XYZ file of C-alpha atoms in Angstrom:
762
model
C -85.051 -10.639 -126.203
C -87.151 -11.402 -129.305
C -89.202 -13.962 -127.428
C -89.826 -11.475 -124.639
C -90.889 -8.789 -127.119
C -93.327 -11.208 -128.751
C -94.788 -12.161 -125.373
C -95.363 -8.527 -124.443
C -96.849 -7.752 -127.855
C -99.486 -10.484 -127.476
C -100.763 -8.822 -124.288
C -100.895 -5.311 -125.766
C -104.459 -5.085 -127.023
C -106.992 -2.264 -127.007
C -109.298 -4.387 -124.884
C -106.592 -4.744 -122.248
C -105.901 -0.995 -122.460
C -109.560 -0.140 -121.818
C -109.670 -2.535 -118.863
C -106.560 -0.922 -117.343
C -108.024 2.577 -117.725
C -111.298 1.486 -116.111
C -109.479 -0.124 -113.170
C -107.340 2.984 -112.634
C -110.433 5.202 -112.802
C -112.149 3.128 -110.103
C -109.070 3.408 -107.893
C -108.937 7.164 -108.428
C -112.465 7.878 -107.157
C -111.695 7.159 -103.460
C -108.404 9.064 -103.862
C -110.342 12.148 -104.972
C -112.574 11.855 -101.921
C -109.603 11.427 -99.548
C -107.626 14.371 -100.927
C -110.482 16.742 -100.094
C -109.571 16.274 -96.419
C -105.848 17.049 -96.736
C -104.397 18.895 -93.718
C -101.321 21.046 -93.182
C -99.113 21.008 -90.108
C -95.952 22.730 -88.935
C -95.299 21.538 -85.409
C -91.651 22.389 -84.686
C -91.379 19.768 -81.973
C -91.912 16.956 -84.469
C -88.503 17.795 -85.923
C -86.763 16.652 -82.749
C -85.198 13.168 -82.888
C -86.848 10.293 -81.102
C -85.021 8.493 -78.284
C -82.793 11.515 -77.665
C -81.616 12.007 -74.043
C -81.588 15.787 -74.488
C -85.187 15.724 -75.684
C -86.185 13.487 -72.768
C -84.523 15.927 -70.382
C -86.300 18.880 -71.998
C -89.693 17.143 -71.747
C -89.058 16.484 -68.048
C -87.948 20.104 -67.615
C -91.115 21.310 -69.335
C -93.233 19.052 -67.140
C -91.748 20.692 -64.040
C -91.787 24.333 -65.146
C -94.108 24.629 -68.115
C -93.441 25.250 -71.789
C -91.037 27.897 -73.053
C -92.695 28.559 -76.406
C -96.493 28.810 -76.048
C -96.470 32.578 -76.206
C -97.204 35.590 -78.365
C -95.092 38.739 -78.022
C -96.781 42.056 -78.715
C -94.551 45.084 -79.228
C -95.898 48.642 -79.354
C -93.773 51.689 -80.070
C -94.545 55.303 -79.170
C -92.567 58.512 -79.643
C -90.978 60.241 -77.877
C -91.647 57.915 -74.936
C -94.046 55.143 -73.973
C -94.630 56.930 -70.670
C -97.510 58.865 -72.149
C -100.808 58.676 -70.273
C -103.160 58.346 -73.245
C -100.921 55.758 -74.884
C -100.671 53.666 -71.715
C -104.441 53.778 -71.233
C -104.849 52.302 -74.716
C -102.316 49.588 -73.910
C -104.057 48.773 -70.665
C -107.454 48.594 -72.357
C -106.003 46.293 -75.000
C -104.469 44.036 -72.308
C -107.798 43.834 -70.468
C -109.631 42.725 -73.613
C -106.903 40.234 -74.487
C -107.325 38.605 -71.089
C -110.873 37.658 -72.119
C -109.820 35.980 -75.385
C -110.427 32.205 -75.221
C -107.352 29.970 -74.808
C -105.147 32.738 -73.378
C -103.721 31.580 -70.053
C -102.213 34.902 -68.966
C -101.469 38.443 -70.097
C -98.383 40.218 -68.744
C -98.522 43.956 -69.395
C -96.474 46.675 -67.664
C -99.707 48.614 -67.178
C -101.130 45.774 -65.085
C -97.963 44.733 -63.312
C -98.043 44.952 -59.499
C -95.014 45.630 -57.303
C -95.418 43.564 -54.099
C -94.562 44.958 -50.677
C -94.088 42.583 -47.739
C -95.243 43.924 -44.377
C -95.967 42.322 -40.992
C -99.641 42.383 -41.971
C -99.101 40.502 -45.255
C -98.234 41.093 -48.892
C -99.611 44.244 -50.509
C -99.169 45.450 -54.066
C -98.530 48.819 -55.655
C -98.935 49.216 -59.448
C -95.681 49.856 -61.248
C -97.546 52.288 -63.476
C -100.484 54.207 -62.025
C -103.000 55.295 -64.644
C -105.403 57.303 -62.469
C -103.677 60.510 -63.620
C -100.653 61.521 -65.634
C -99.075 63.367 -62.706
C -97.526 60.157 -61.340
C -95.996 58.950 -64.620
C -92.649 60.664 -64.133
C -92.146 59.092 -60.708
C -93.389 55.711 -61.925
C -91.097 55.733 -64.954
C -88.110 56.541 -62.719
C -89.074 53.698 -60.386
C -89.393 51.272 -63.342
C -86.040 52.316 -64.749
C -84.320 51.586 -61.451
C -85.538 47.968 -61.532
C -83.531 45.983 -64.091
C -85.955 43.049 -64.097
C -89.042 45.045 -65.033
C -87.117 47.325 -67.393
C -85.601 44.471 -69.439
C -88.774 42.393 -69.423
C -91.109 45.056 -70.780
C -89.236 48.047 -72.232
C -86.601 48.738 -74.848
C -83.395 50.576 -73.957
C -84.538 54.119 -74.839
C -88.103 53.800 -73.554
C -89.750 54.209 -76.965
C -91.393 50.755 -77.027
C -92.964 48.334 -74.589
C -93.909 44.694 -74.760
C -96.968 42.706 -73.721
C -96.516 38.963 -73.258
C -99.422 36.583 -73.913
C -99.168 32.985 -72.766
C -101.420 30.487 -74.528
C -102.862 27.365 -72.996
C -100.472 24.466 -73.721
C -101.177 21.774 -76.313
C -103.729 23.678 -78.401
C -104.963 22.016 -81.597
C -104.693 23.848 -84.898
C -108.389 24.756 -84.779
C -108.045 26.235 -81.278
C -104.835 28.018 -82.222
C -106.628 29.586 -85.197
C -109.457 30.662 -82.880
C -106.930 32.129 -80.432
C -105.142 34.129 -83.127
C -108.433 35.323 -84.595
C -109.428 36.613 -81.160
C -106.059 38.337 -80.673
C -106.215 39.955 -84.116
C -109.750 41.210 -83.455
C -108.603 42.949 -80.261
C -105.453 44.409 -81.833
C -107.286 45.683 -84.921
C -109.598 47.704 -82.671
C -106.946 48.911 -80.229
C -105.918 52.009 -82.161
C -102.275 50.891 -81.820
C -99.625 49.660 -84.248
C -98.677 46.284 -82.792
C -95.826 43.989 -83.864
C -96.346 40.274 -83.255
C -93.856 37.459 -82.715
C -93.624 34.061 -81.035
C -94.167 30.411 -81.877
C -97.972 30.470 -81.770
C -98.198 33.309 -84.273
C -95.243 32.046 -86.307
C -96.676 28.556 -86.700
C -99.947 29.901 -88.115
C -97.986 32.188 -90.455
C -95.965 29.232 -91.737
C -99.062 27.162 -92.420
C -100.643 30.017 -94.373
C -97.558 30.317 -96.575
C -97.444 26.555 -97.038
C -100.992 26.557 -98.387
C -100.148 29.243 -100.915
C -96.910 27.638 -102.047
C -98.346 24.146 -102.312
C -100.678 25.356 -105.047
C -98.322 27.886 -106.638
C -95.326 25.612 -107.178
C -97.335 22.623 -108.275
C -99.099 24.678 -110.943
C -95.802 26.308 -111.968
C -94.234 22.880 -112.442
C -97.204 21.718 -114.512
C -96.966 24.749 -116.804
C -93.193 24.525 -117.286
C -93.181 20.790 -117.925
C -96.067 21.165 -120.360
C -94.021 23.669 -122.350
C -90.951 21.413 -122.428
C -92.991 18.348 -123.340
C -94.558 20.209 -126.225
C -91.156 21.394 -127.458
C -89.817 17.841 -127.219
C -92.715 15.889 -128.750
C -94.994 18.396 -130.567
C -98.070 16.213 -130.043
C -101.042 16.386 -127.725
C -100.563 12.850 -126.442
C -96.841 13.532 -125.977
C -97.803 16.294 -123.534
C -100.955 14.885 -121.992
C -99.822 11.314 -121.379
C -96.799 12.025 -119.122
C -98.789 14.682 -117.251
C -101.623 12.208 -116.709
C -99.149 9.673 -115.289
C -97.474 12.031 -112.831
C -100.702 13.848 -112.013
C -102.329 10.590 -110.990
C -99.192 9.711 -109.017
C -99.436 12.947 -107.030
C -103.163 12.473 -106.444
C -102.752 8.919 -105.177
C -99.773 9.789 -102.991
C -101.421 12.757 -101.264
C -104.640 10.736 -100.867
C -102.673 7.882 -99.301
C -101.086 10.219 -96.756
C -104.435 11.818 -95.964
C -106.133 8.437 -95.550
C -103.378 7.459 -93.093
C -103.979 10.633 -91.090
C -100.687 12.281 -92.097
C -100.840 16.053 -92.634
C -98.529 17.834 -95.048
C -95.571 19.433 -93.259
C -93.061 21.944 -94.639
C -91.178 18.965 -96.113
C -93.999 16.760 -97.351
C -95.727 19.774 -98.918
C -92.964 19.483 -101.540
C -94.165 15.994 -102.444
C -96.545 17.065 -105.234
C -93.895 19.182 -106.956
C -91.070 16.646 -106.493
C -93.172 13.681 -107.624
C -94.463 15.635 -110.587
C -90.907 16.394 -111.686
C -89.199 13.118 -110.774
C -92.076 10.933 -111.940
C -91.771 12.414 -115.416
C -88.472 10.634 -116.057
C -89.881 7.168 -116.728
C -92.566 8.499 -119.065
C -90.124 10.565 -121.133
C -87.690 7.668 -121.593
C -90.532 5.320 -122.588
C -92.011 7.794 -125.073
C -88.599 8.550 -126.590
C -87.898 4.871 -127.222
C -91.456 4.346 -128.505
C -91.088 7.144 -131.080
C -87.710 5.749 -132.148
C -89.240 2.291 -132.650
C -92.049 3.813 -134.729
C -89.475 5.592 -136.880
C -87.796 2.259 -137.439
C -90.967 1.143 -139.220
C -92.641 -0.981 -136.529
C -96.385 -0.882 -136.086
C -97.835 0.510 -132.861
C -98.105 -2.717 -130.806
C -94.693 -3.944 -131.917
C -93.038 -0.569 -131.194
C -94.569 -0.447 -127.743
C -93.507 -4.038 -126.995
C -89.914 -3.235 -128.016
C -90.007 -0.135 -125.841
C -91.236 -1.952 -122.747
C -88.784 -4.829 -123.236
C -85.739 -2.599 -123.689
C -86.532 0.077 -121.121
C -88.119 -2.155 -118.487
C -85.008 -3.156 -116.559
C -83.235 0.198 -116.816
C -86.405 2.047 -115.792
C -86.922 -0.292 -112.850
C -83.343 0.241 -111.698
C -83.643 4.037 -112.044
C -86.881 3.966 -110.092
C -85.236 1.838 -107.446
C -82.155 4.050 -107.133
C -84.268 7.222 -106.954
C -86.414 5.605 -104.279
C -83.256 4.619 -102.393
C -82.036 8.221 -102.472
C -85.186 9.265 -100.634
C -85.683 6.108 -98.548
C -82.329 6.562 -96.812
C -83.872 9.627 -95.130
C -85.978 7.230 -93.081
C -82.835 6.561 -90.998
C -82.784 10.196 -89.818
C -84.810 9.506 -86.677
C -86.739 12.757 -87.301
C -90.398 12.031 -87.913
C -91.117 14.659 -90.650
C -87.849 13.770 -92.404
C -88.550 10.037 -92.194
C -92.080 10.559 -93.501
C -90.781 12.707 -96.334
C -88.314 9.986 -97.357
C -90.860 7.191 -96.978
C -93.739 8.796 -98.860
C -91.532 10.194 -101.621
C -90.105 6.693 -102.160
C -93.628 5.268 -102.320
C -94.546 8.008 -104.790
C -91.616 7.050 -107.027
C -92.864 3.430 -107.010
C -96.371 4.651 -107.903
C -94.976 6.715 -110.794
C -93.152 3.654 -112.085
C -96.261 1.460 -111.826
C -98.399 4.011 -113.673
C -95.712 4.467 -116.333
C -96.045 0.777 -117.205
C -99.848 0.600 -116.941
C -101.518 3.938 -117.664
C -98.917 5.083 -120.196
C -99.003 1.954 -122.441
C -102.814 1.911 -122.248
C -103.038 5.494 -123.500
C -100.403 4.939 -126.208
C -102.370 1.964 -127.533
C -105.549 4.038 -127.873
C -104.207 7.336 -129.289
C -103.055 7.824 -132.893
C -99.366 7.409 -133.691
C -97.357 10.602 -134.310
C -96.792 11.991 -137.813
C -93.594 10.241 -138.778
C -92.343 12.780 -141.352
C -92.147 15.520 -138.745
C -90.426 13.241 -136.294
C -87.731 12.263 -138.779
C -86.725 15.873 -139.404
C -86.518 16.711 -135.737
C -84.819 13.454 -134.869
C -82.053 14.134 -137.360
C -81.356 17.493 -135.732
C -81.114 15.838 -132.328
C -78.934 13.070 -133.741
C -76.542 15.599 -135.174
C -76.248 17.514 -131.906
C -75.746 14.422 -129.778
C -73.252 13.032 -132.285
C -71.308 16.322 -132.057
C -71.217 16.000 -128.262
C -69.831 12.486 -128.507
C -67.231 13.393 -131.121
C -66.041 16.391 -129.090
C -65.767 14.222 -125.996
C -63.715 11.486 -127.615
C -61.337 14.026 -129.150
C -60.738 15.759 -125.808
C -60.629 12.810 -123.426
C -57.521 13.875 -121.536
C -58.632 17.474 -121.197
C -62.002 16.385 -119.843
C -60.363 14.081 -117.292
C -57.920 16.797 -116.185
C -60.748 19.355 -115.927
C -62.847 16.969 -113.805
C -59.889 16.225 -111.514
C -59.152 19.936 -111.067
C -62.809 20.814 -110.419
C -63.171 17.973 -107.928
C -59.935 18.901 -106.169
C -60.886 22.582 -105.919
C -64.332 21.616 -104.677
C -62.743 19.360 -102.059
C -60.766 22.329 -100.738
C -63.748 24.702 -100.764
C -66.124 22.302 -99.054
C -63.955 22.473 -95.919
C -65.279 26.023 -95.508
C -68.844 24.791 -95.015
C -70.098 25.136 -91.473
C -73.158 23.677 -89.811
C -75.414 26.598 -88.956
C -79.056 27.614 -88.637
C -81.214 30.551 -87.598
C -84.681 30.402 -86.071
C -86.442 32.297 -88.867
C -84.011 31.698 -91.711
C -86.815 30.188 -93.786
C -88.535 33.553 -94.165
C -87.291 36.456 -96.347
C -86.278 39.732 -94.729
C -89.322 41.567 -96.137
C -91.779 39.060 -94.684
C -93.971 40.804 -92.057
C -93.359 38.095 -89.474
C -89.597 38.234 -90.089
C -89.660 42.042 -89.876
C -91.448 41.873 -86.522
C -88.951 39.275 -85.303
C -86.056 41.543 -86.317
C -87.687 44.472 -84.502
C -87.898 42.467 -81.283
C -84.298 41.351 -81.783
C -83.152 44.935 -82.156
C -85.287 46.667 -79.522
C -85.817 44.020 -76.874
C -82.582 42.038 -76.855
C -83.893 39.121 -78.887
C -86.677 36.569 -79.072
C -84.587 33.409 -78.929
C -85.167 31.605 -75.642
C -82.481 30.763 -73.104
C -83.149 27.957 -70.613
C -80.915 26.593 -67.870
C -81.977 23.722 -65.622
C -80.651 24.096 -62.072
C -80.608 21.101 -59.699
C -79.440 21.033 -56.088
C -76.946 18.202 -55.629
C -76.536 18.441 -51.847
C -79.506 16.641 -50.260
C -79.281 18.834 -47.174
C -79.928 22.020 -49.143
C -82.626 23.601 -51.267
C -82.691 26.195 -54.036
C -83.378 28.875 -51.415
C -80.130 28.325 -49.445
C -77.798 31.339 -49.584
C -74.754 29.488 -50.948
C -76.883 27.821 -53.662
C -78.341 31.177 -54.688
C -74.863 32.724 -54.779
C -73.649 30.100 -57.226
C -76.755 30.573 -59.370
C -76.173 34.337 -59.321
C -72.598 33.794 -60.474
C -73.815 31.824 -63.498
C -76.656 34.265 -64.146
C -74.288 37.228 -64.169
C -71.971 35.446 -66.620
C -74.937 34.591 -68.860
C -75.963 38.262 -68.896
C -72.501 39.692 -69.510
C -70.725 37.095 -71.661
C -73.616 35.204 -73.237
C -75.866 38.199 -73.926
C -79.008 36.938 -72.196
C -81.572 39.584 -71.292
C -84.535 39.636 -68.893
C -83.441 36.562 -66.931
C -86.036 35.208 -64.539
C -85.069 32.641 -61.914
C -84.740 32.018 -58.182
C -82.074 34.726 -57.844
C -84.219 37.438 -59.426
C -87.168 36.253 -57.330
C -85.161 36.330 -54.083
C -83.831 39.812 -54.865
C -87.361 41.014 -55.518
C -88.519 39.416 -52.258
C -85.731 41.118 -50.324
C -86.546 44.453 -51.926
C -90.264 44.010 -51.219
C -89.553 43.162 -47.570
C -87.653 46.430 -47.168
C -90.197 48.926 -48.411
C -89.212 48.661 -52.071
C -85.799 50.217 -51.478
C -83.389 49.752 -54.376
C -80.554 49.297 -51.877
C -82.038 45.919 -50.909
C -82.274 44.640 -54.489
C -79.536 42.130 -53.653
C -79.256 38.568 -52.372
C -79.423 38.184 -48.586
C -76.286 36.535 -47.241
C -78.015 34.830 -44.301
C -79.692 31.428 -44.778
C -82.352 32.243 -42.201
C -83.404 35.409 -44.076
C -83.476 33.516 -47.382
C -85.677 30.761 -45.949
C -87.987 33.305 -44.313
C -88.417 35.190 -47.579
C -88.840 31.945 -49.513
C -91.890 31.128 -47.411
C -93.484 34.277 -48.831
C -92.578 33.410 -52.430
C -95.968 31.943 -53.361
C -97.836 34.943 -51.954
C -95.364 37.186 -53.759
C -95.349 35.556 -57.215
C -98.555 33.521 -57.142
C -98.743 29.738 -57.347
C -98.322 29.598 -61.127
C -95.555 32.199 -61.113
C -93.581 30.319 -58.481
C -94.150 26.953 -60.184
C -92.690 28.323 -63.431
C -89.398 29.112 -61.625
C -88.900 26.658 -58.732
C -90.114 23.071 -58.448
C -92.611 22.132 -55.734
C -89.951 20.302 -53.685
C -87.515 23.224 -53.900
C -84.808 20.946 -55.311
C -84.641 22.332 -58.844
C -85.164 25.635 -60.589
C -85.117 27.321 -63.937
C -83.196 30.252 -65.373
C -85.076 31.621 -68.378
C -84.393 34.648 -70.550
C -84.170 35.813 -74.120
C -81.314 36.640 -76.471
C -80.470 37.654 -80.018
C -80.412 34.772 -82.495
C -76.838 34.765 -83.809
C -77.090 31.344 -85.466
C -76.496 27.817 -84.267
C -72.791 27.930 -85.120
C -72.183 30.957 -82.865
C -74.392 29.643 -80.090
C -72.598 26.309 -80.095
C -69.386 28.180 -79.269
C -71.153 30.232 -76.605
C -72.642 27.085 -75.096
C -69.166 25.599 -74.777
C -67.892 28.779 -73.078
C -70.835 28.771 -70.664
C -70.316 25.091 -69.837
C -66.623 25.758 -69.219
C -67.442 28.658 -66.908
C -69.915 26.528 -64.950
C -67.381 23.728 -64.616
C -64.676 26.094 -63.372
C -66.654 28.484 -61.168
C -69.367 26.422 -59.472
C -69.330 23.525 -57.049
C -71.037 20.529 -58.665
C -71.385 18.885 -55.244
C -73.782 21.669 -54.255
C -75.618 22.628 -57.458
C -75.576 21.431 -61.080
C -76.508 23.284 -64.265
C -77.658 21.909 -67.622
C -78.600 23.829 -70.749
C -81.920 22.974 -72.370
C -84.872 24.648 -74.079
C -86.457 24.702 -77.515
C -83.783 26.868 -79.174
C -80.987 24.729 -77.713
C -82.641 21.579 -79.077
C -83.194 23.150 -82.510
C -79.464 23.943 -82.837
C -78.409 20.528 -81.610
C -80.951 18.804 -83.814
C -79.809 20.705 -86.914
C -76.205 19.647 -86.381
C -77.173 16.036 -85.729
C -79.546 15.879 -88.671
C -76.985 17.395 -91.034
C -74.570 14.599 -90.107
C -77.309 12.036 -90.641
C -78.016 13.417 -94.114
C -74.393 12.876 -95.011
C -74.692 9.335 -93.642
C -77.771 8.856 -95.839
C -75.786 10.009 -98.852
C -73.038 7.487 -98.062
C -75.667 4.792 -97.638
C -77.107 5.722 -101.042
C -73.631 5.329 -102.584
C -73.237 1.846 -101.121
C -76.712 0.640 -102.067
C -76.500 1.954 -105.618
C -72.980 0.533 -105.984
C -74.401 -2.846 -104.955
C -77.153 -2.549 -107.554
C -74.629 -1.658 -110.247
C -72.481 -4.642 -109.302
C -75.479 -6.982 -109.508
C -76.748 -5.466 -112.754
C -73.520 -5.462 -114.745
C -71.558 -8.205 -112.936
C -68.471 -6.064 -113.390
C -66.770 -3.959 -110.657
C -65.432 -1.540 -113.245
C -68.964 -0.623 -114.247
C -69.581 0.527 -110.691
C -66.837 3.130 -111.101
C -68.229 4.145 -114.479
C -71.714 4.543 -113.022
C -70.838 6.364 -109.817
C -67.996 8.731 -110.724
C -70.061 10.947 -113.109
C -72.569 11.390 -110.299
C -70.066 11.888 -107.482
C -68.387 14.797 -109.289
C -71.574 16.930 -109.202
C -71.895 16.231 -105.462
C -68.360 17.536 -104.873
C -69.047 20.506 -107.136
C -72.193 21.574 -105.289
C -70.466 21.132 -101.914
C -67.579 23.300 -103.129
C -70.025 25.892 -104.420
C -71.716 25.988 -101.011
C -68.325 26.543 -99.392
C -67.410 29.293 -101.859
C -70.732 31.136 -101.471
C -70.912 30.680 -97.701
C -74.087 28.567 -97.821
C -74.380 26.797 -94.482
C -75.022 23.111 -93.985
C -78.418 22.669 -92.392
C -81.403 20.390 -92.791
C -82.614 22.205 -95.907
C -79.233 21.958 -97.664
C -78.045 18.587 -96.333
C -81.137 16.854 -97.716
C -80.197 18.061 -101.192
C -77.308 15.638 -101.608
C -79.295 12.437 -101.164
C -82.130 13.797 -103.315
C -79.912 14.997 -106.141
C -77.750 11.866 -106.197
C -80.757 9.555 -106.366
C -82.186 11.562 -109.281
C -78.952 12.230 -111.174
C -77.865 8.588 -111.304
C -81.003 7.717 -113.313
C -79.612 9.008 -116.614
C -76.396 7.072 -116.108
C -78.346 3.860 -115.615
C -80.471 4.474 -118.714
C -77.381 5.067 -120.842
C -75.474 2.101 -119.447
C -78.558 -0.095 -119.808
C -78.814 0.864 -123.479
C -75.066 0.270 -123.919
C -75.439 -3.180 -122.422
C -78.244 -4.037 -124.878
C -76.137 -2.900 -127.844
C -73.072 -4.822 -126.654
C -75.203 -7.961 -126.185
C -76.157 -7.654 -129.865
C -72.505 -8.220 -130.700
C -71.741 -4.617 -131.649
C -68.282 -3.124 -131.178
C -67.731 -0.793 -128.225
C -67.432 2.295 -130.458
C -70.590 1.475 -132.415
C -72.520 0.476 -129.290
C -71.597 3.725 -127.592
C -72.591 5.732 -130.653
C -75.979 3.994 -130.818
C -76.428 4.498 -127.085
C -75.925 8.242 -127.335
C -77.977 8.667 -130.506
C -80.817 6.677 -128.959
C -80.645 7.801 -125.326
C -78.926 11.180 -125.621
C -82.063 13.143 -126.476
C -84.035 11.579 -123.620
C -81.209 12.349 -121.175
C -80.920 15.972 -122.302
C -84.675 16.567 -122.423
C -85.237 14.918 -119.054
C -82.399 16.809 -117.366
C -83.687 20.131 -118.692
C -87.180 19.266 -117.528
C -85.953 18.235 -114.081
C -83.955 21.449 -113.720
C -86.951 23.497 -114.873
C -89.214 21.701 -112.424
C -86.923 22.275 -109.468
C -85.896 25.792 -110.439
C -89.469 26.982 -109.859
C -88.825 26.433 -106.161
C -86.382 29.358 -106.025
C -89.403 31.688 -105.981
C -90.392 30.232 -102.606
C -90.653 32.429 -99.523
C -89.170 29.548 -97.501
C -85.381 29.580 -97.419
C -85.236 25.780 -97.179
C -87.377 25.368 -100.318
C -85.379 28.050 -102.128
C -82.071 26.294 -101.481
C -83.521 22.931 -102.428
C -84.689 24.303 -105.775
C -81.482 26.221 -106.494
C -78.913 23.626 -105.464
C -80.692 20.581 -106.902
C -81.127 22.424 -110.223
C -77.421 23.277 -110.340
C -76.486 19.731 -109.336
C -78.644 18.192 -112.083
C -77.235 20.623 -114.664
C -73.672 19.644 -113.702
C -74.725 15.987 -113.697
C -75.972 16.365 -117.287
C -72.603 17.749 -118.383
C -70.936 14.901 -116.544
C -73.118 12.346 -118.375
C -72.405 13.874 -121.779
C -68.661 14.393 -121.411
C -67.188 12.380 -118.531
C -69.199 9.154 -118.882
C -68.018 8.372 -122.480
C -64.416 8.953 -121.404
C -64.746 6.510 -118.522
C -66.464 3.952 -120.754
C -63.695 4.111 -123.334
C -60.984 3.943 -120.656
C -62.338 1.034 -118.629
C -64.145 -0.930 -121.327
C -61.224 -0.819 -123.782
C -58.864 -2.040 -121.065
C -61.265 -4.918 -120.427
C -61.462 -5.696 -124.137
C -57.672 -5.790 -124.401
C -57.446 -8.032 -121.357
């Protein structure tokens, strides 16, 4: 060790320090240029797993019938009834102007909706709502209310609100989407109406706007909090500025690297600056703590820094590696944003480590040493506190072990109550305007969540328009309406009923399926004239061999919908003939639920993979299987505790909470490695186990406590987020790290004394 310290000391010169700072400055210039072009993105479809058969089926389904989520819903209320002439004229004028907004493919408004009539001379249309005078409104409203399809599509149950549906052109870029929304907002602001908005197009833009605000807010909050804690810990300008410079440069380089590679910040990677700023601080704090201790021991600056780098080098490398592993295991998720989050966070941890051993030593060589008299006083206070912790622990070893066993056992019972669940807009708070509009549509219009069912004719001699095929589809459609809660279903059955009604003078008595194949085929030939080419294409394929049932429903959560999906599948299996027609659930909402469940399982797999990899590192580092137990157990207990807490509080397992375990474990294990690394150094000096452990806690205890508090403070800022996923990440990781600190201070010494003494006796 002495030879290594001497070798490092020879290379620690002010000339070398200036050269390092110049090189880092030159590397930073292009990073500053690149970061000016950073982009934000929140494309929901990127969260679907690659090479997934269900996704492949959905993409094929979308190719045949069009997308199910490129829309904007506009809801307008009016008391006592929407069937007011002046109100409807305003709605119609608004719909006409919206039709002229660039990138809008279609506008469906009840004021512009025609009712077709099929006659021997052709297809004629009659407006559902005639606006020439208000004398016809009563008759028109009665006619609308008799038609379930029109009523459910455009009106709420008591007739006090109506809906206008805008369909955007598919595949719009962010710039075109922004232009589209700007055009919509301009029309709505001048309509004289109070309009609620919902839908993916509007929601995606809303998310990106919040992301931009939070990216700046939480990064600055973390900087301020960590600055305060650094000042409390070190009371010197360089003690505050140096770690911040290291992690600040890490964040800059990492974001610049992503931007240069054409990767925008998503809802996950937007957390990178805050996470790297917090996590990257660990190496700097441990290095500075050991450096100050070496100075207090009477060593000059270069010698103290050489001792610091020699003694902390291996432990810091291992902690960096284990933290990187905790994030890198997310690459196995198969979800592009999740994989990118894991990959780039791991790279950021490596960058923080590299800067901690280049930028940090260079700055420490060039700044004045701290005032030693002040440090001695404060160090003695820390020594006394840490010594009290150790003495308490050793006197209460059995109680601590029993308490940990009881807590872990209770947590194991409670974690069985966790269920995999998710909601479409769970990320947004209830008072968010977009969430409020979503809730209004849920309450008044039977939901916003999409329902999609792919229908395929199995019998090659038949088509969708055959009477027996339509009857089976109607059977499933009726069950979906009554038992599944789907509203406003559009499909071949609703189209055939409308055709039959139109062919019989609009009589409500004929709003049923014809029982004769010949009548069905005859009406089907009029379908394109009736619904238009695009309207027909969105329901029935060109070859007439497949069709789509689409509707909307209340979002009751993925857990509830999974049960409903099973019931629907069972009904289809028991009440339809698969040799004639087959049904398969699909759609964006269906994929989101399925993806959440799959990804939650993968996060647990990533956590298990982290355990194995870190256990392997511990085995290689200490060459002793018992040390693996000592290293892992204090960090497994907090994982059980947080899982039990989630079960007790009813916090669901979803992407935003499942990712916490791998993150927290990779971070929490760092302190254990630092302490065990210091213990190993003391034992190699020939010290007794008791003395070595005392020196380990007096030397490393302050750094562990300070770093844990700083990490908790950094993550706890995230609980102010408007995103539910970010809120839970901040809350649960903070609690996990706090429990991990208690585990390091109280459980780790007990395990060391138990296992190491047994080894010594052997």
